[in-house]
Amino acid sequence: MSEHAVGTDRPRRPAAVCPPGEPGVQGPRAYGPWWVAAATTVTLLLLAGRYGYHRDELYFLLAGRHLDWGYVDQGPLVPALARLLDTIAPGNLVVLRTPSALLAGGAVLLVAAIARELGAGRGGQLFAAVLAALSGIVLASGHLLSTTTVDLLVWLVAAWFAVRLLRTGDSRWALGIGLALGVGMLSKLLPALLAVGLVAGVLIAGPRRLLRDRWVLAAAGILVLLAAPNLIWQATNGFPQLGVAGSISDGDSSYSGRFEAFALHFVIISPYAVPIWIAGLVALLRRPAWRAYRAVGWAWLVVFGIVLIAGGKGYYDAPLLLVLTAAGALVTVAWASRGSAWWRRGLLALGVVPFLLPNVVLLLPVLPADRLPGFVVDVNYDAGETIGWPEFADSLAAVHRGLPPQERPRAVVLTGNYGEAGAVARYGPARGLPRAYSGHNSMVDFGRPPADADVVIAVGWERPDQLNAWFEQCTLAGQVDQRVEVENDENGGPIHVCRGLRRPWAQIWDTEVRHTG
């Protein structure tokens, strides 16, 4: 069937919001993307139990024990979900990651659905689904429980509603945009960035009358209403997420820094997809028949510019890259069908193995953890952060057992980051470890050590001068041994035993121990 096959019906566009230009009509229904989405979810579920928890997952489990309407670095949605899943199946990593696998499959379907809205035939929709399923952002976020997985689906749902609104001219679809972004704001504040991009896109490319349409204004009200609990919490606490954003802008996080953010755009879907999403962007901005969709192309340009200028992480706008990929799939399939189609199709097929399938090896736990090549962690930092947490707790337990018996009752663990504290909470009780405390992000609000805790096992502190400012004596008592050769933030790190608080915990906890990033 032609790539521009006509659907059986076309919704009427109210004249009041009819966009300029004549958009392409909806493509036919296709079942191929459903099979691709199912394969994606099943694959992620089969691999969900390999390696171990990610540091963020350990943090979510801890945050779930301290439910609130907001946290220093996120909203309440994912911690609440983590608590629910861990209550249903305590300690079950597959159950914890099942929603992410399902959301990843949903993301694949949405990319194909966006291609269909743009007029893709069955072949174009299937191609878009395959590109999404093998993309770095879908595989990486679908493997872990994370706020990124929620963001991915939220942005794609909002984008699908936006494209559908522009295709049909029916502004009631804006309610879906407001609902999606409002729910997303309960995870992180990033959906507001998409809202800014869409509004800017409409201002630049039209139809500007949408900005005063009653349904669009109602959608904005829904967004604000749903986001209000988290926004109120942030405002009440001085918008700590802005402090975290500042740390990210300074490069104090993975995948941050302006150069890294820019470079990530060329691999986060896949190198194979770069010319495809670029073609999609060009088509959205220049194809006469797609004039009505230009706001979507401009939305990505605006969001991309904000991310680079603000120094955000390079994957923040990745969902919009998938939208561009959906448009590019349509263009690419049409290109492959022209002229000497055999060599064009052959060229597309030859690129799958070297440029798409490596994403599976690099981003999913298919290789043995004890023989993980260093280049995997170099490319995928998160892989290293899912290995060795039980052994991390073993290293701390060995130091704890070495303390004099009279010191153990008043000893605590002080960690440099939330993942380390989460690992002690998860694996420490079975090893006889005391409670872990940390000043990292919202961990600082989960409680400080008791006033009489003057013996501290400190881990994750690379600079001894920090510890010496708080304690009279700190000695190196061991190091983290995760029993595999993997480069992450913990393996080989020093473990200190510190004694004698110079000042009470109450005086240093919020002012000196607290740190964000």
Short mmCIF file of C-alpha atoms in Angstrom, two decimals:
data_model
loop_
_atom_site.label_atom_id
_atom_site.label_comp_id
_atom_site.label_asym_id
_atom_site.label_seq_id
_atom_site.Cartn_x
_atom_site.Cartn_y
_atom_site.Cartn_z
CA MET A 1 0.00 0.00 0.00
CA SER A 2 1.19 3.51 -0.69
CA GLU A 3 2.98 5.34 2.11
CA HIS A 4 0.23 7.97 1.95
CA ALA A 5 -2.68 5.56 2.06
CA VAL A 6 -5.93 7.27 2.96
CA GLY A 7 -7.83 6.24 6.10
CA THR A 8 -11.48 5.38 6.01
CA ASP A 9 -12.60 8.61 7.63
CA ARG A 10 -11.34 12.03 8.47
CA PRO A 11 -12.62 14.05 11.44
CA ARG A 12 -14.14 17.40 10.65
CA ARG A 13 -11.99 20.44 11.59
CA PRO A 14 -13.82 23.32 13.23
CA ALA A 15 -13.22 26.38 11.11
CA ALA A 16 -12.30 28.45 14.17
CA VAL A 17 -9.10 26.52 14.73
CA CYS A 18 -8.37 25.21 11.25
CA PRO A 19 -4.58 25.26 10.91
CA PRO A 20 -2.95 26.82 7.87
CA GLY A 21 -1.92 24.34 5.20
CA GLU A 22 -3.39 20.95 4.49
CA PRO A 23 -1.95 18.20 6.70
CA GLY A 24 -1.59 14.65 5.50
CA VAL A 25 -4.41 12.27 6.31
CA GLN A 26 -4.19 9.46 8.82
CA GLY A 27 -2.61 6.22 7.66
CA PRO A 28 -4.28 2.80 7.88
CA ARG A 29 -4.37 0.65 10.98
CA ALA A 30 -1.31 -1.57 11.35
CA TYR A 31 -0.77 -4.53 13.67
CA GLY A 32 2.97 -4.87 13.12
CA PRO A 33 3.83 -2.21 15.75
CA TRP A 34 1.88 -4.18 18.36
CA TRP A 35 4.12 -7.20 17.79
CA VAL A 36 7.21 -5.01 18.03
CA ALA A 37 5.95 -3.41 21.26
CA ALA A 38 5.13 -6.83 22.74
CA ALA A 39 8.60 -8.13 21.84
CA THR A 40 10.16 -5.08 23.47
CA THR A 41 8.26 -5.54 26.73
CA VAL A 42 8.88 -9.30 26.87
CA THR A 43 12.61 -8.83 26.24
CA LEU A 44 12.87 -6.23 28.98
CA LEU A 45 10.99 -8.45 31.42
CA LEU A 46 13.24 -11.43 30.65
CA LEU A 47 16.33 -9.34 31.39
CA ALA A 48 14.89 -7.37 34.31
CA GLY A 49 16.33 -9.64 36.99
CA ARG A 50 19.93 -9.68 35.75
CA TYR A 51 22.64 -7.64 37.51
CA GLY A 52 20.92 -5.76 40.32
CA TYR A 53 19.30 -2.57 41.54
CA HIS A 54 20.36 0.77 40.12
CA ARG A 55 21.35 3.42 42.65
CA ASP A 56 18.25 5.44 41.73
CA GLU A 57 15.98 2.45 42.33
CA LEU A 58 17.45 1.98 45.80
CA TYR A 59 16.77 5.68 46.41
CA PHE A 60 13.17 5.39 45.18
CA LEU A 61 12.58 2.53 47.60
CA LEU A 62 13.88 4.66 50.47
CA ALA A 63 11.87 7.69 49.35
CA GLY A 64 8.80 5.45 49.21
CA ARG A 65 9.19 4.89 52.96
CA HIS A 66 8.92 8.67 53.43
CA LEU A 67 6.00 9.52 51.15
CA ASP A 68 5.50 13.21 50.51
CA TRP A 69 4.10 15.49 47.81
CA GLY A 70 7.59 16.30 46.63
CA TYR A 71 11.28 15.67 47.05
CA VAL A 72 14.45 17.63 46.42
CA ASP A 73 14.97 16.07 43.01
CA GLN A 74 11.60 14.64 41.94
CA GLY A 75 7.87 14.45 42.50
CA PRO A 76 5.93 11.82 44.45
CA LEU A 77 4.91 9.51 41.60
CA VAL A 78 7.87 7.14 41.23
CA PRO A 79 8.63 6.75 44.98
CA ALA A 80 4.94 5.95 45.57
CA LEU A 81 5.05 3.42 42.73
CA ALA A 82 8.24 1.88 44.11
CA ARG A 83 6.63 1.49 47.52
CA LEU A 84 3.54 -0.12 46.02
CA LEU A 85 5.54 -2.61 43.97
CA ASP A 86 7.86 -3.48 46.85
CA THR A 87 4.83 -4.02 49.08
CA ILE A 88 3.32 -6.39 46.52
CA ALA A 89 6.56 -8.33 46.04
CA PRO A 90 9.26 -7.31 48.55
CA GLY A 91 12.76 -7.43 47.11
CA ASN A 92 11.56 -8.62 43.69
CA LEU A 93 13.50 -6.74 41.03
CA VAL A 94 11.41 -8.06 38.13
CA VAL A 95 8.18 -6.79 39.68
CA LEU A 96 9.82 -3.45 40.47
CA ARG A 97 10.79 -3.02 36.81
CA THR A 98 7.60 -4.38 35.23
CA PRO A 99 5.94 -0.95 34.84
CA SER A 100 9.02 0.33 33.00
CA ALA A 101 8.91 -2.59 30.57
CA LEU A 102 5.22 -1.93 29.92
CA LEU A 103 5.81 1.80 29.48
CA ALA A 104 8.61 1.07 27.00
CA GLY A 105 6.23 -1.05 24.94
CA GLY A 106 3.72 1.79 25.11
CA ALA A 107 6.37 4.21 23.87
CA VAL A 108 6.98 1.99 20.82
CA LEU A 109 3.26 2.01 20.03
CA LEU A 110 3.07 5.78 20.41
CA VAL A 111 5.93 6.42 18.00
CA ALA A 112 4.16 4.24 15.42
CA ALA A 113 0.87 6.02 16.20
CA ILE A 114 2.49 9.42 15.59
CA ALA A 115 3.80 8.15 12.26
CA ARG A 116 0.26 7.02 11.43
CA GLU A 117 -1.13 10.46 12.27
CA LEU A 118 1.35 11.94 9.81
CA GLY A 119 0.06 9.60 7.10
CA ALA A 120 2.42 6.62 7.32
CA GLY A 121 1.29 3.37 5.77
CA ARG A 122 1.76 0.00 7.40
CA GLY A 123 5.40 -0.20 6.34
CA GLY A 124 6.19 3.26 7.68
CA GLN A 125 4.49 2.53 11.00
CA LEU A 126 6.38 -0.74 11.37
CA PHE A 127 9.69 0.95 10.54
CA ALA A 128 9.00 3.68 13.12
CA ALA A 129 8.18 1.04 15.74
CA VAL A 130 11.41 -0.87 15.08
CA LEU A 131 13.47 2.32 15.31
CA ALA A 132 11.82 3.15 18.64
CA ALA A 133 12.15 -0.38 20.02
CA LEU A 134 15.89 -0.49 19.34
CA SER A 135 16.53 3.10 20.38
CA GLY A 136 18.82 3.84 23.27
CA ILE A 137 16.30 5.92 25.19
CA VAL A 138 13.58 3.23 25.10
CA LEU A 139 15.87 0.32 26.00
CA ALA A 140 17.77 2.15 28.75
CA SER A 141 14.71 3.66 30.43
CA GLY A 142 12.63 0.52 29.92
CA HIS A 143 15.13 -1.60 31.82
CA LEU A 144 15.09 0.46 35.03
CA LEU A 145 12.39 1.97 37.21
CA SER A 146 13.11 5.65 36.73
CA THR A 147 11.55 9.06 36.31
CA THR A 148 12.95 9.04 32.76
CA THR A 149 10.64 6.17 31.79
CA VAL A 150 7.64 8.16 32.99
CA ASP A 151 8.88 11.29 31.19
CA LEU A 152 9.31 9.33 27.96
CA LEU A 153 5.74 8.09 27.89
CA VAL A 154 4.27 11.40 29.09
CA TRP A 155 6.06 13.38 26.38
CA LEU A 156 5.06 10.91 23.66
CA VAL A 157 1.42 10.87 24.79
CA ALA A 158 1.35 14.68 24.76
CA ALA A 159 3.06 14.76 21.34
CA TRP A 160 0.55 12.26 19.91
CA PHE A 161 -2.35 14.40 21.13
CA ALA A 162 -0.65 17.51 19.71
CA VAL A 163 -0.15 15.96 16.27
CA ARG A 164 -3.72 14.64 16.32
CA LEU A 165 -5.02 18.10 17.24
CA LEU A 166 -3.08 19.69 14.39
CA ARG A 167 -4.23 17.02 11.93
CA THR A 168 -7.91 17.21 12.78
CA GLY A 169 -8.14 20.81 13.96
CA ASP A 170 -10.25 19.60 16.89
CA SER A 171 -8.89 21.51 19.89
CA ARG A 172 -10.58 19.15 22.34
CA TRP A 173 -7.52 16.92 21.93
CA ALA A 174 -5.66 19.58 23.93
CA LEU A 175 -7.30 18.16 27.05
CA GLY A 176 -5.20 15.03 26.54
CA ILE A 177 -2.05 17.15 26.38
CA GLY A 178 -2.93 18.86 29.65
CA LEU A 179 -3.78 15.57 31.36
CA ALA A 180 -0.54 13.88 30.23
CA LEU A 181 1.70 16.77 31.18
CA GLY A 182 -0.08 17.24 34.51
CA VAL A 183 0.47 13.60 35.49
CA GLY A 184 4.06 13.90 34.29
CA MET A 185 4.63 16.88 36.58
CA LEU A 186 4.01 14.54 39.53
CA SER A 187 7.18 12.73 38.47
CA LYS A 188 9.44 15.64 37.52
CA LEU A 189 9.08 19.22 36.39
CA LEU A 190 10.46 18.44 32.92
CA PRO A 191 7.03 18.17 31.22
CA ALA A 192 6.80 21.93 31.73
CA LEU A 193 9.68 22.16 29.26
CA LEU A 194 7.59 20.38 26.63
CA ALA A 195 4.68 22.72 27.36
CA VAL A 196 7.00 25.69 26.76
CA GLY A 197 8.21 24.11 23.52
CA LEU A 198 4.71 23.46 22.19
CA VAL A 199 3.53 26.98 23.05
CA ALA A 200 6.64 28.47 21.43
CA GLY A 201 6.11 26.27 18.37
CA VAL A 202 2.55 27.50 17.96
CA LEU A 203 3.67 31.11 18.44
CA ILE A 204 6.32 30.69 15.75
CA ALA A 205 4.49 28.52 13.22
CA GLY A 206 0.83 28.77 14.17
CA PRO A 207 -2.03 28.35 14.38
CA ARG A 208 -1.78 31.13 17.01
CA ARG A 209 -5.54 31.21 17.56
CA LEU A 210 -5.10 27.96 19.49
CA LEU A 211 -3.52 29.93 22.32
CA ARG A 212 -6.85 31.57 23.10
CA ASP A 213 -9.02 28.54 22.38
CA ARG A 214 -11.22 27.53 25.32
CA TRP A 215 -10.21 23.87 25.17
CA VAL A 216 -6.51 24.77 25.16
CA LEU A 217 -7.05 27.06 28.15
CA ALA A 218 -8.95 24.27 29.90
CA ALA A 219 -6.01 21.94 29.21
CA ALA A 220 -3.67 24.46 30.82
CA GLY A 221 -5.94 24.50 33.86
CA ILE A 222 -5.83 20.68 34.10
CA LEU A 223 -2.04 20.75 33.90
CA VAL A 224 -1.75 23.31 36.70
CA LEU A 225 -4.32 21.50 38.87
CA LEU A 226 -2.56 18.14 38.62
CA ALA A 227 0.88 19.67 39.10
CA ALA A 228 -0.21 21.83 42.05
CA PRO A 229 0.71 19.41 44.90
CA ASN A 230 4.30 19.04 43.72
CA LEU A 231 4.59 22.72 42.77
CA ILE A 232 3.28 23.80 46.18
CA TRP A 233 5.76 21.48 47.89
CA GLN A 234 8.60 22.86 45.79
CA ALA A 235 7.57 26.46 46.49
CA THR A 236 7.20 25.79 50.22
CA ASN A 237 10.69 24.30 50.33
CA GLY A 238 12.38 26.95 48.19
CA PHE A 239 12.29 25.06 44.87
CA PRO A 240 15.18 22.69 45.65
CA GLN A 241 14.90 21.15 42.17
CA LEU A 242 16.44 24.37 40.87
CA GLY A 243 19.47 23.66 43.02
CA VAL A 244 19.72 20.16 41.58
CA ALA A 245 19.37 21.64 38.09
CA GLY A 246 22.23 24.01 38.90
CA SER A 247 24.44 21.08 39.93
CA ILE A 248 23.58 19.30 36.69
CA SER A 249 24.38 22.45 34.71
CA ASP A 250 27.79 22.52 36.38
CA GLY A 251 28.45 19.00 35.09
CA ASP A 252 27.95 17.32 38.48
CA SER A 253 25.98 14.40 37.07
CA SER A 254 26.05 11.73 34.41
CA TYR A 255 25.18 12.78 30.84
CA SER A 256 25.45 16.46 31.77
CA GLY A 257 27.59 19.25 30.36
CA ARG A 258 26.84 21.13 27.16
CA PHE A 259 29.19 19.18 24.92
CA GLU A 260 28.04 15.84 26.33
CA ALA A 261 24.40 16.89 25.97
CA PHE A 262 24.92 17.87 22.34
CA ALA A 263 26.88 14.72 21.48
CA LEU A 264 24.30 12.45 23.11
CA HIS A 265 21.75 13.46 20.48
CA PHE A 266 23.71 11.52 17.88
CA VAL A 267 23.58 8.23 19.77
CA ILE A 268 20.58 8.32 22.13
CA ILE A 269 18.22 6.98 19.46
CA SER A 270 21.07 5.42 17.48
CA PRO A 271 23.65 6.64 14.97
CA TYR A 272 21.58 4.81 12.35
CA ALA A 273 18.55 7.00 13.13
CA VAL A 274 20.36 10.36 12.98
CA PRO A 275 19.78 11.00 9.24
CA ILE A 276 16.24 9.71 9.68
CA TRP A 277 15.24 12.11 12.45
CA ILE A 278 17.04 14.96 10.70
CA ALA A 279 14.98 14.18 7.59
CA GLY A 280 11.88 14.18 9.77
CA LEU A 281 12.75 17.58 11.19
CA VAL A 282 13.35 19.04 7.74
CA ALA A 283 10.07 17.59 6.48
CA LEU A 284 8.12 18.98 9.43
CA LEU A 285 9.58 22.43 8.85
CA ARG A 286 9.54 22.54 5.05
CA ARG A 287 7.15 19.99 3.52
CA PRO A 288 4.16 21.99 2.19
CA ALA A 289 1.65 19.25 3.00
CA TRP A 290 2.92 19.21 6.60
CA ARG A 291 2.71 22.94 7.16
CA ALA A 292 0.16 22.38 9.91
CA TYR A 293 2.71 20.33 11.86
CA ARG A 294 5.53 22.88 11.82
CA ALA A 295 4.83 23.79 15.43
CA VAL A 296 6.04 20.30 16.39
CA GLY A 297 9.37 20.76 14.60
CA TRP A 298 9.83 24.16 16.21
CA ALA A 299 8.93 22.71 19.60
CA TRP A 300 11.96 20.42 19.44
CA LEU A 301 14.25 23.24 18.31
CA VAL A 302 13.12 25.40 21.23
CA VAL A 303 13.42 22.60 23.80
CA PHE A 304 16.81 21.55 22.41
CA GLY A 305 18.04 25.14 22.65
CA ILE A 306 16.86 25.47 26.25
CA VAL A 307 18.54 22.20 27.25
CA LEU A 308 21.86 23.29 25.75
CA ILE A 309 21.75 26.83 27.12
CA ALA A 310 20.69 25.70 30.59
CA GLY A 311 23.22 22.86 30.64
CA GLY A 312 20.61 20.13 31.10
CA LYS A 313 21.08 16.44 30.44
CA GLY A 314 21.18 15.41 26.82
CA TYR A 315 18.30 12.97 27.12
CA TYR A 316 15.78 15.52 28.35
CA ASP A 317 14.46 16.14 24.83
CA ALA A 318 14.92 12.56 23.61
CA PRO A 319 11.15 11.88 23.44
CA LEU A 320 10.83 14.65 20.86
CA LEU A 321 13.68 13.06 18.90
CA LEU A 322 11.47 9.98 18.70
CA VAL A 323 8.69 12.19 17.32
CA LEU A 324 11.10 13.45 14.67
CA THR A 325 12.10 9.83 14.03
CA ALA A 326 8.45 8.94 13.43
CA ALA A 327 8.24 11.69 10.81
CA GLY A 328 11.57 10.62 9.35
CA ALA A 329 10.42 7.01 9.06
CA LEU A 330 7.67 8.17 6.73
CA VAL A 331 10.16 10.12 4.61
CA THR A 332 12.68 7.27 4.60
CA VAL A 333 10.21 4.57 3.54
CA ALA A 334 8.97 6.82 0.74
CA TRP A 335 12.61 7.37 -0.35
CA ALA A 336 13.31 3.63 -0.27
CA SER A 337 10.30 3.01 -2.53
CA ARG A 338 11.46 5.32 -5.32
CA GLY A 339 13.59 4.46 -8.34
CA SER A 340 16.00 1.56 -7.83
CA ALA A 341 14.28 0.47 -4.67
CA TRP A 342 16.37 -2.67 -4.16
CA TRP A 343 19.61 -0.89 -3.28
CA ARG A 344 17.84 1.70 -1.14
CA ARG A 345 16.12 -0.98 0.89
CA GLY A 346 19.34 -2.94 1.06
CA LEU A 347 21.13 0.10 2.43
CA LEU A 348 18.53 0.46 5.18
CA ALA A 349 18.73 -3.23 6.02
CA LEU A 350 22.53 -3.29 6.17
CA GLY A 351 22.56 -0.53 8.76
CA VAL A 352 20.45 -2.45 11.28
CA VAL A 353 23.14 -4.85 12.52
CA PRO A 354 26.07 -2.44 13.04
CA PHE A 355 24.05 0.56 14.22
CA LEU A 356 20.86 -0.66 15.92
CA LEU A 357 21.52 -4.07 17.48
CA PRO A 358 24.58 -2.87 19.48
CA ASN A 359 22.14 -0.86 21.59
CA VAL A 360 20.87 -4.16 23.01
CA VAL A 361 24.36 -5.22 24.13
CA LEU A 362 25.36 -1.81 25.44
CA LEU A 363 22.15 -0.91 27.25
CA LEU A 364 20.72 -4.21 28.47
CA PRO A 365 22.33 -6.76 30.84
CA VAL A 366 23.05 -9.44 28.26
CA LEU A 367 26.75 -9.91 29.10
CA PRO A 368 27.97 -11.60 32.33
CA ALA A 369 28.36 -9.04 35.12
CA ASP A 370 31.70 -10.49 36.21
CA ARG A 371 33.12 -10.15 32.71
CA LEU A 372 31.58 -6.86 31.66
CA PRO A 373 33.90 -5.11 29.19
CA GLY A 374 35.04 -1.66 30.22
CA PHE A 375 33.72 -0.08 27.03
CA VAL A 376 30.15 -0.99 28.04
CA VAL A 377 30.39 1.12 31.20
CA ASP A 378 32.16 3.86 29.23
CA VAL A 379 29.15 4.06 26.93
CA ASN A 380 26.46 3.18 29.47
CA TYR A 381 27.38 4.59 32.87
CA ASP A 382 24.19 3.14 34.39
CA ALA A 383 25.30 -0.45 33.72
CA GLY A 384 28.07 -0.11 36.27
CA GLU A 385 25.63 1.32 38.80
CA THR A 386 23.59 -1.92 38.79
CA ILE A 387 26.48 -4.21 39.77
CA GLY A 388 27.92 -5.05 43.17
CA TRP A 389 25.52 -3.58 45.74
CA PRO A 390 25.35 -6.72 47.97
CA GLU A 391 29.15 -6.84 47.93
CA PHE A 392 29.22 -3.14 48.76
CA ALA A 393 27.22 -3.93 51.89
CA ASP A 394 29.59 -6.84 52.65
CA SER A 395 32.54 -4.43 52.62
CA LEU A 396 30.84 -2.17 55.15
CA ALA A 397 29.83 -5.15 57.30
CA ALA A 398 33.46 -6.27 57.50
CA VAL A 399 34.46 -2.85 58.84
CA HIS A 400 31.52 -2.85 61.27
CA ARG A 401 32.53 -6.25 62.65
CA GLY A 402 36.03 -4.88 63.23
CA LEU A 403 34.80 -2.19 65.62
CA PRO A 404 35.26 -2.75 69.35
CA PRO A 405 32.10 -4.32 70.83
CA GLN A 406 31.39 -1.27 72.99
CA GLU A 407 31.32 1.02 69.91
CA ARG A 408 28.98 -0.96 67.72
CA PRO A 409 25.71 0.03 69.48
CA ARG A 410 26.33 3.73 68.82
CA ALA A 411 27.80 3.37 65.31
CA VAL A 412 26.05 4.56 62.16
CA VAL A 413 26.88 4.59 58.46
CA LEU A 414 27.31 7.94 56.70
CA THR A 415 27.20 7.70 52.91
CA GLY A 416 28.16 10.18 50.25
CA ASN A 417 25.16 9.51 48.01
CA TYR A 418 21.62 8.22 48.16
CA GLY A 419 22.37 4.99 46.30
CA GLU A 420 24.85 3.89 48.95
CA ALA A 421 22.32 4.66 51.70
CA GLY A 422 19.69 2.74 49.77
CA ALA A 423 22.00 -0.26 49.45
CA VAL A 424 22.54 -0.34 53.22
CA ALA A 425 18.79 -0.12 53.77
CA ARG A 426 18.21 -2.99 51.34
CA TYR A 427 21.10 -5.31 52.23
CA GLY A 428 22.30 -4.04 55.62
CA PRO A 429 19.83 -5.66 58.05
CA ALA A 430 20.79 -9.19 56.96
CA ARG A 431 24.45 -8.27 57.59
CA GLY A 432 23.95 -6.66 60.96
CA LEU A 433 24.71 -3.14 59.71
CA PRO A 434 23.37 -0.09 61.52
CA ARG A 435 21.17 2.43 59.76
CA ALA A 436 22.71 4.53 57.00
CA TYR A 437 22.30 8.30 56.76
CA SER A 438 23.17 10.68 53.96
CA GLY A 439 22.94 14.38 53.21
CA HIS A 440 22.43 13.77 49.48
CA ASN A 441 19.27 15.31 47.98
CA SER A 442 16.13 14.26 49.90
CA MET A 443 18.07 11.78 52.05
CA VAL A 444 18.92 14.72 54.29
CA ASP A 445 15.21 15.07 55.15
CA PHE A 446 14.77 11.39 55.99
CA GLY A 447 16.49 11.88 59.35
CA ARG A 448 19.88 12.63 60.85
CA PRO A 449 21.96 10.37 63.12
CA PRO A 450 21.10 10.24 66.83
CA ALA A 451 22.90 12.74 69.03
CA ASP A 452 24.97 9.99 70.68
CA ALA A 453 26.14 8.47 67.36
CA ASP A 454 29.79 9.45 67.61
CA VAL A 455 31.24 6.43 65.76
CA VAL A 456 30.72 6.67 62.04
CA ILE A 457 31.52 4.32 59.17
CA ALA A 458 31.92 6.79 56.31
CA VAL A 459 31.79 5.65 52.69
CA GLY A 460 31.56 7.57 49.44
CA TRP A 461 33.68 10.47 50.71
CA GLU A 462 36.72 10.78 48.48
CA ARG A 463 37.99 13.91 50.26
CA PRO A 464 39.14 13.23 53.84
CA ASP A 465 39.16 16.97 54.59
CA GLN A 466 35.35 16.94 54.52
CA LEU A 467 35.25 14.30 57.25
CA ASN A 468 38.03 15.95 59.27
CA ALA A 469 35.90 19.11 59.52
CA TRP A 470 33.23 17.11 61.39
CA PHE A 471 35.22 14.55 63.37
CA GLU A 472 38.24 14.65 65.62
CA GLN A 473 39.71 11.48 64.15
CA CYS A 474 39.18 9.59 60.88
CA THR A 475 41.17 6.52 59.91
CA LEU A 476 41.10 4.44 56.74
CA ALA A 477 39.54 1.12 57.74
CA GLY A 478 39.07 -0.59 54.37
CA GLN A 479 37.81 -0.19 50.85
CA VAL A 480 34.80 -1.25 48.86
CA ASP A 481 35.40 -4.56 47.12
CA GLN A 482 32.56 -5.52 44.77
CA ARG A 483 34.49 -8.63 43.69
CA VAL A 484 34.26 -7.78 40.01
CA GLU A 485 36.33 -5.46 37.87
CA VAL A 486 33.75 -2.81 37.12
CA GLU A 487 34.22 0.94 37.11
CA ASN A 488 31.50 2.69 39.05
CA ASP A 489 31.32 5.29 41.79
CA GLU A 490 31.75 2.75 44.60
CA ASN A 491 34.18 0.00 43.61
CA GLY A 492 37.54 0.49 45.30
CA GLY A 493 36.34 3.52 47.26
CA PRO A 494 37.71 4.19 50.77
CA ILE A 495 35.86 3.30 53.96
CA HIS A 496 36.76 5.44 56.96
CA VAL A 497 35.93 5.06 60.62
CA CYS A 498 35.46 8.44 62.26
CA ARG A 499 35.18 9.19 65.97
CA GLY A 500 34.48 12.22 68.09
CA LEU A 501 32.02 14.73 66.69
CA ARG A 502 33.43 18.26 66.76
CA ARG A 503 29.91 19.70 66.81
CA PRO A 504 26.45 18.15 67.31
CA TRP A 505 24.71 16.61 64.30
CA ALA A 506 21.93 19.18 64.63
CA GLN A 507 24.43 21.97 63.88
CA ILE A 508 26.10 20.46 60.82
CA TRP A 509 23.38 18.33 59.22
CA ASP A 510 21.40 20.91 57.25
CA THR A 511 24.20 23.40 56.70
CA GLU A 512 27.24 21.24 55.93
CA VAL A 513 26.30 17.61 55.34
CA ARG A 514 23.41 18.51 53.02
CA HIS A 515 24.36 18.49 49.33
CA THR A 516 22.49 18.17 46.04
CA GLY A 517 23.33 16.80 42.66
#
